[in-house]
Amino acid sequence: MIWIGTFTAKGGAGLQGLERAGGSLSLVPGEARILNASFGVWSAERGIAYFDDERDVGRVSAWHRQSDTWIALGDVESGGSAPCYLSLSPDATRLAVANYGDGTLALIDLDPVTGAVKASCDQFRPQGHGFNAGSDADRQDGPHAHCAVFAQDGRAIYHVDLGLDRIFRHRVDGQEIADTQIAFEAPAGYGPRHLLFHPDGVHALLLCELAAEILLLKRQSFGFELVEAAPSAPEPSESKNRGGHLAIDAAGAI
């Protein structure tokens, strides 16, 4: 089963199901209560999915999947505006939330027994406006968090800001976001969107939406250095053919 989030304001009907049968795909009844889910993350161990609700006053919800039914486990504020990305800590005790609208990174506690969402325990929002303002004034008028991923050991969060052309690194200290550093600064106007760690443990990939490029980065102790850049689409970026997400298999193929 494939699940597709839809925006209510644009005619969406909640979370839609897409089923493969006989070599074709068909829509099946979904869950109308899961609204504006532009991103979700799955906890296979608990059978729980976490979804954002990308609205001006953002929310994050938890849903247990049981016997072809979605069971609500509650929802909380996302800690910012227009949440667009979630990641689950390796020990499944916290969510990192990237709020695109106001650029806030939020940390949300999860119930250690049920996996239900609890209140946001800390937030971070970069100071300033348009440090590296590029050619897209609307997208780079200030901070716009677009991705937040935990380090493999869960002790740090890397958060990508499309508006500021930066990757920030934060240490996770209990329930706090601490020791913020700039881990990488992309060229002005590149609009970095999605960070993906390579399975070799040495490299990472950074999808830059506004420049339509993928950057190969080499990991350092607290940051990254640029190794190589390649276009993410065959057409020039002016065509608006820009990437939104990266995935990679165990062999390292994108």
mmCIF file of N, CA and C in Angstrom, residues 195-252:
data_model
loop_
_atom_site.group_PDB
_atom_site.id
_atom_site.type_symbol
_atom_site.label_atom_id
_atom_site.label_comp_id
_atom_site.label_asym_id
_atom_site.label_seq_id
_atom_site.Cartn_x
_atom_site.Cartn_y
_atom_site.Cartn_z
ATOM 1 N N LEU A 195 18.579 16.818 3.030
ATOM 2 C CA LEU A 195 19.863 16.208 3.354
ATOM 3 C C LEU A 195 19.670 14.711 3.561
ATOM 4 N N LEU A 196 20.562 13.928 2.950
ATOM 5 C CA LEU A 196 20.470 12.475 3.044
ATOM 6 C C LEU A 196 21.856 11.912 3.319
ATOM 7 N N PHE A 197 21.994 11.147 4.396
ATOM 8 C CA PHE A 197 23.267 10.516 4.707
ATOM 9 C C PHE A 197 23.485 9.299 3.818
ATOM 10 N N HIS A 198 24.695 9.187 3.281
ATOM 11 C CA HIS A 198 25.043 8.044 2.439
ATOM 12 C C HIS A 198 25.324 6.830 3.326
ATOM 13 N N PRO A 199 24.964 5.615 2.872
ATOM 14 C CA PRO A 199 25.197 4.429 3.707
ATOM 15 C C PRO A 199 26.666 4.118 3.945
ATOM 16 N N ASP A 200 27.592 4.762 3.227
ATOM 17 C CA ASP A 200 29.010 4.501 3.485
ATOM 18 C C ASP A 200 29.498 5.147 4.779
ATOM 19 N N GLY A 201 28.637 5.999 5.405
ATOM 20 C CA GLY A 201 28.992 6.630 6.662
ATOM 21 C C GLY A 201 29.978 7.773 6.539
ATOM 22 N N VAL A 202 30.399 8.088 5.323
ATOM 23 C CA VAL A 202 31.402 9.120 5.099
ATOM 24 C C VAL A 202 30.813 10.331 4.385
ATOM 25 N N HIS A 203 29.868 10.081 3.492
ATOM 26 C CA HIS A 203 29.341 11.143 2.647
ATOM 27 C C HIS A 203 27.871 11.447 2.951
ATOM 28 N N ALA A 204 27.405 12.557 2.396
ATOM 29 C CA ALA A 204 25.998 12.937 2.460
ATOM 30 C C ALA A 204 25.633 13.611 1.145
ATOM 31 N N LEU A 205 24.354 13.604 0.839
ATOM 32 C CA LEU A 205 23.845 14.247 -0.368
ATOM 33 C C LEU A 205 22.907 15.377 0.037
ATOM 34 N N LEU A 206 23.043 16.499 -0.640
ATOM 35 C CA LEU A 206 22.212 17.659 -0.352
ATOM 36 C C LEU A 206 21.514 18.087 -1.632
ATOM 37 N N LEU A 207 20.187 17.993 -1.633
ATOM 38 C CA LEU A 207 19.405 18.423 -2.788
ATOM 39 C C LEU A 207 19.114 19.909 -2.655
ATOM 40 N N CYS A 208 19.567 20.694 -3.636
ATOM 41 C CA CYS A 208 19.345 22.141 -3.647
ATOM 42 C C CYS A 208 18.241 22.443 -4.652
ATOM 43 N N GLU A 209 17.079 22.818 -4.130
ATOM 44 C CA GLU A 209 15.902 22.973 -4.977
ATOM 45 C C GLU A 209 16.022 24.139 -5.952
ATOM 46 N N LEU A 210 16.382 25.311 -5.458
ATOM 47 C CA LEU A 210 16.356 26.501 -6.302
ATOM 48 C C LEU A 210 17.418 26.470 -7.385
ATOM 49 N N ALA A 211 18.521 25.767 -7.149
ATOM 50 C CA ALA A 211 19.579 25.640 -8.150
ATOM 51 C C ALA A 211 19.427 24.384 -8.995
ATOM 52 N N ALA A 212 18.496 23.490 -8.620
ATOM 53 C CA ALA A 212 18.322 22.197 -9.299
ATOM 54 C C ALA A 212 19.650 21.453 -9.388
ATOM 55 N N GLU A 213 20.330 21.339 -8.232
ATOM 56 C CA GLU A 213 21.593 20.612 -8.170
ATOM 57 C C GLU A 213 21.616 19.702 -6.947
ATOM 58 N N ILE A 214 22.400 18.630 -7.063
ATOM 59 C CA ILE A 214 22.678 17.737 -5.947
ATOM 60 C C ILE A 214 24.152 17.911 -5.588
ATOM 61 N N LEU A 215 24.415 18.173 -4.323
ATOM 62 C CA LEU A 215 25.783 18.340 -3.850
ATOM 63 C C LEU A 215 26.217 17.087 -3.102
ATOM 64 N N LEU A 216 27.369 16.560 -3.468
ATOM 65 C CA LEU A 216 27.980 15.469 -2.720
ATOM 66 C C LEU A 216 28.882 16.080 -1.666
ATOM 67 N N LEU A 217 28.606 15.763 -0.409
ATOM 68 C CA LEU A 217 29.347 16.328 0.712
ATOM 69 C C LEU A 217 30.131 15.242 1.430
ATOM 70 N N LYS A 218 31.279 15.605 1.963
ATOM 71 C CA LYS A 218 32.056 14.705 2.811
ATOM 72 C C LYS A 218 31.900 15.146 4.249
ATOM 73 N N ARG A 219 31.582 14.206 5.092
ATOM 74 C CA ARG A 219 31.319 14.535 6.484
ATOM 75 C C ARG A 219 32.601 14.815 7.249
ATOM 76 N N GLN A 220 32.582 15.876 8.045
ATOM 77 C CA GLN A 220 33.661 16.238 8.941
ATOM 78 C C GLN A 220 33.171 16.017 10.370
ATOM 79 N N SER A 221 33.952 16.394 11.363
ATOM 80 C CA SER A 221 33.564 16.129 12.747
ATOM 81 C C SER A 221 32.245 16.806 13.112
ATOM 82 N N PHE A 222 32.064 18.062 12.662
ATOM 83 C CA PHE A 222 30.828 18.770 12.988
ATOM 84 C C PHE A 222 30.147 19.368 11.762
ATOM 85 N N GLY A 223 30.624 19.033 10.583
ATOM 86 C CA GLY A 223 30.044 19.643 9.399
ATOM 87 C C GLY A 223 30.346 18.860 8.136
ATOM 88 N N PHE A 224 30.362 19.581 7.023
ATOM 89 C CA PHE A 224 30.544 18.951 5.722
ATOM 90 C C PHE A 224 31.439 19.824 4.851
ATOM 91 N N GLU A 225 32.133 19.181 3.905
ATOM 92 C CA GLU A 225 32.847 19.911 2.867
ATOM 93 C C GLU A 225 32.344 19.436 1.511
ATOM 94 N N LEU A 226 32.305 20.346 0.560
ATOM 95 C CA LEU A 226 31.796 20.042 -0.772
ATOM 96 C C LEU A 226 32.805 19.211 -1.547
ATOM 97 N N VAL A 227 32.314 18.115 -2.150
ATOM 98 C CA VAL A 227 33.148 17.257 -2.975
ATOM 99 C C VAL A 227 32.841 17.460 -4.452
ATOM 100 N N GLU A 228 31.541 17.465 -4.788
ATOM 101 C CA GLU A 228 31.149 17.522 -6.194
ATOM 102 C C GLU A 228 29.709 17.999 -6.296
ATOM 103 N N ALA A 229 29.375 18.610 -7.429
ATOM 104 C CA ALA A 229 28.005 19.045 -7.689
ATOM 105 C C ALA A 229 27.558 18.491 -9.031
ATOM 106 N N ALA A 230 26.264 18.158 -9.124
ATOM 107 C CA ALA A 230 25.702 17.629 -10.368
ATOM 108 C C ALA A 230 24.274 18.128 -10.509
ATOM 109 N N PRO A 231 23.786 18.336 -11.736
ATOM 110 C CA PRO A 231 22.399 18.780 -11.924
ATOM 111 C C PRO A 231 21.417 17.706 -11.497
ATOM 112 N N SER A 232 20.290 18.125 -10.938
ATOM 113 C CA SER A 232 19.257 17.178 -10.515
ATOM 114 C C SER A 232 18.190 16.984 -11.582
ATOM 115 N N ALA A 233 18.281 17.738 -12.678
ATOM 116 C CA ALA A 233 17.304 17.628 -13.766
ATOM 117 C C ALA A 233 18.013 17.919 -15.082
ATOM 118 N N PRO A 234 17.526 17.350 -16.190
ATOM 119 C CA PRO A 234 18.185 17.580 -17.479
ATOM 120 C C PRO A 234 17.996 18.995 -18.009
ATOM 121 N N GLU A 235 16.923 19.674 -17.563
ATOM 122 C CA GLU A 235 16.666 21.026 -18.031
ATOM 123 C C GLU A 235 17.273 22.049 -17.075
ATOM 124 N N PRO A 236 17.516 23.276 -17.550
ATOM 125 C CA PRO A 236 17.984 24.338 -16.644
ATOM 126 C C PRO A 236 16.977 24.603 -15.534
ATOM 127 N N SER A 237 17.451 25.141 -14.401
ATOM 128 C CA SER A 237 16.573 25.351 -13.254
ATOM 129 C C SER A 237 15.458 26.338 -13.551
ATOM 130 N N GLU A 238 15.649 27.199 -14.558
ATOM 131 C CA GLU A 238 14.601 28.162 -14.891
ATOM 132 C C GLU A 238 13.314 27.480 -15.329
ATOM 133 N N SER A 239 13.407 26.206 -15.714
ATOM 134 C CA SER A 239 12.220 25.463 -16.155
ATOM 135 C C SER A 239 11.332 25.064 -14.991
ATOM 136 N N LYS A 240 11.758 25.323 -13.758
ATOM 137 C CA LYS A 240 11.028 24.949 -12.543
ATOM 138 C C LYS A 240 10.996 23.436 -12.322
ATOM 139 N N ASN A 241 11.793 22.698 -13.047
ATOM 140 C CA ASN A 241 11.886 21.256 -12.857
ATOM 141 C C ASN A 241 12.899 20.995 -11.744
ATOM 142 N N ARG A 242 12.436 21.163 -10.508
ATOM 143 C CA ARG A 242 13.317 21.125 -9.357
ATOM 144 C C ARG A 242 12.975 19.968 -8.441
ATOM 145 N N GLY A 243 13.988 19.392 -7.823
ATOM 146 C CA GLY A 243 13.770 18.242 -6.963
ATOM 147 C C GLY A 243 13.190 18.614 -5.613
ATOM 148 N N GLY A 244 12.521 17.641 -4.981
ATOM 149 C CA GLY A 244 11.940 17.867 -3.675
ATOM 150 C C GLY A 244 12.370 16.875 -2.617
ATOM 151 N N HIS A 245 12.889 15.722 -3.034
ATOM 152 C CA HIS A 245 13.219 14.683 -2.050
ATOM 153 C C HIS A 245 14.226 13.721 -2.663
ATOM 154 N N LEU A 246 15.056 13.124 -1.791
ATOM 155 C CA LEU A 246 16.037 12.129 -2.192
ATOM 156 C C LEU A 246 15.779 10.820 -1.473
ATOM 157 N N ALA A 247 16.087 9.717 -2.151
ATOM 158 C CA ALA A 247 16.075 8.396 -1.514
ATOM 159 C C ALA A 247 17.256 7.614 -2.068
ATOM 160 N N ILE A 248 17.774 6.707 -1.290
ATOM 161 C CA ILE A 248 18.951 5.963 -1.692
ATOM 162 C C ILE A 248 18.840 4.520 -1.197
ATOM 163 N N ASP A 249 19.335 3.571 -2.008
ATOM 164 C CA ASP A 249 19.277 2.172 -1.587
ATOM 165 C C ASP A 249 20.554 1.796 -0.852
ATOM 166 N N ALA A 250 20.592 0.564 -0.359
ATOM 167 C CA ALA A 250 21.724 0.126 0.459
ATOM 168 C C ALA A 250 23.039 0.113 -0.313
ATOM 169 N N ALA A 251 22.952 -0.006 -1.651
ATOM 170 C CA ALA A 251 24.162 -0.030 -2.474
ATOM 171 C C ALA A 251 24.657 1.372 -2.802
ATOM 172 N N GLY A 252 23.885 2.385 -2.433
ATOM 173 C CA GLY A 252 24.310 3.741 -2.679
ATOM 174 C C GLY A 252 23.759 4.373 -3.922
#
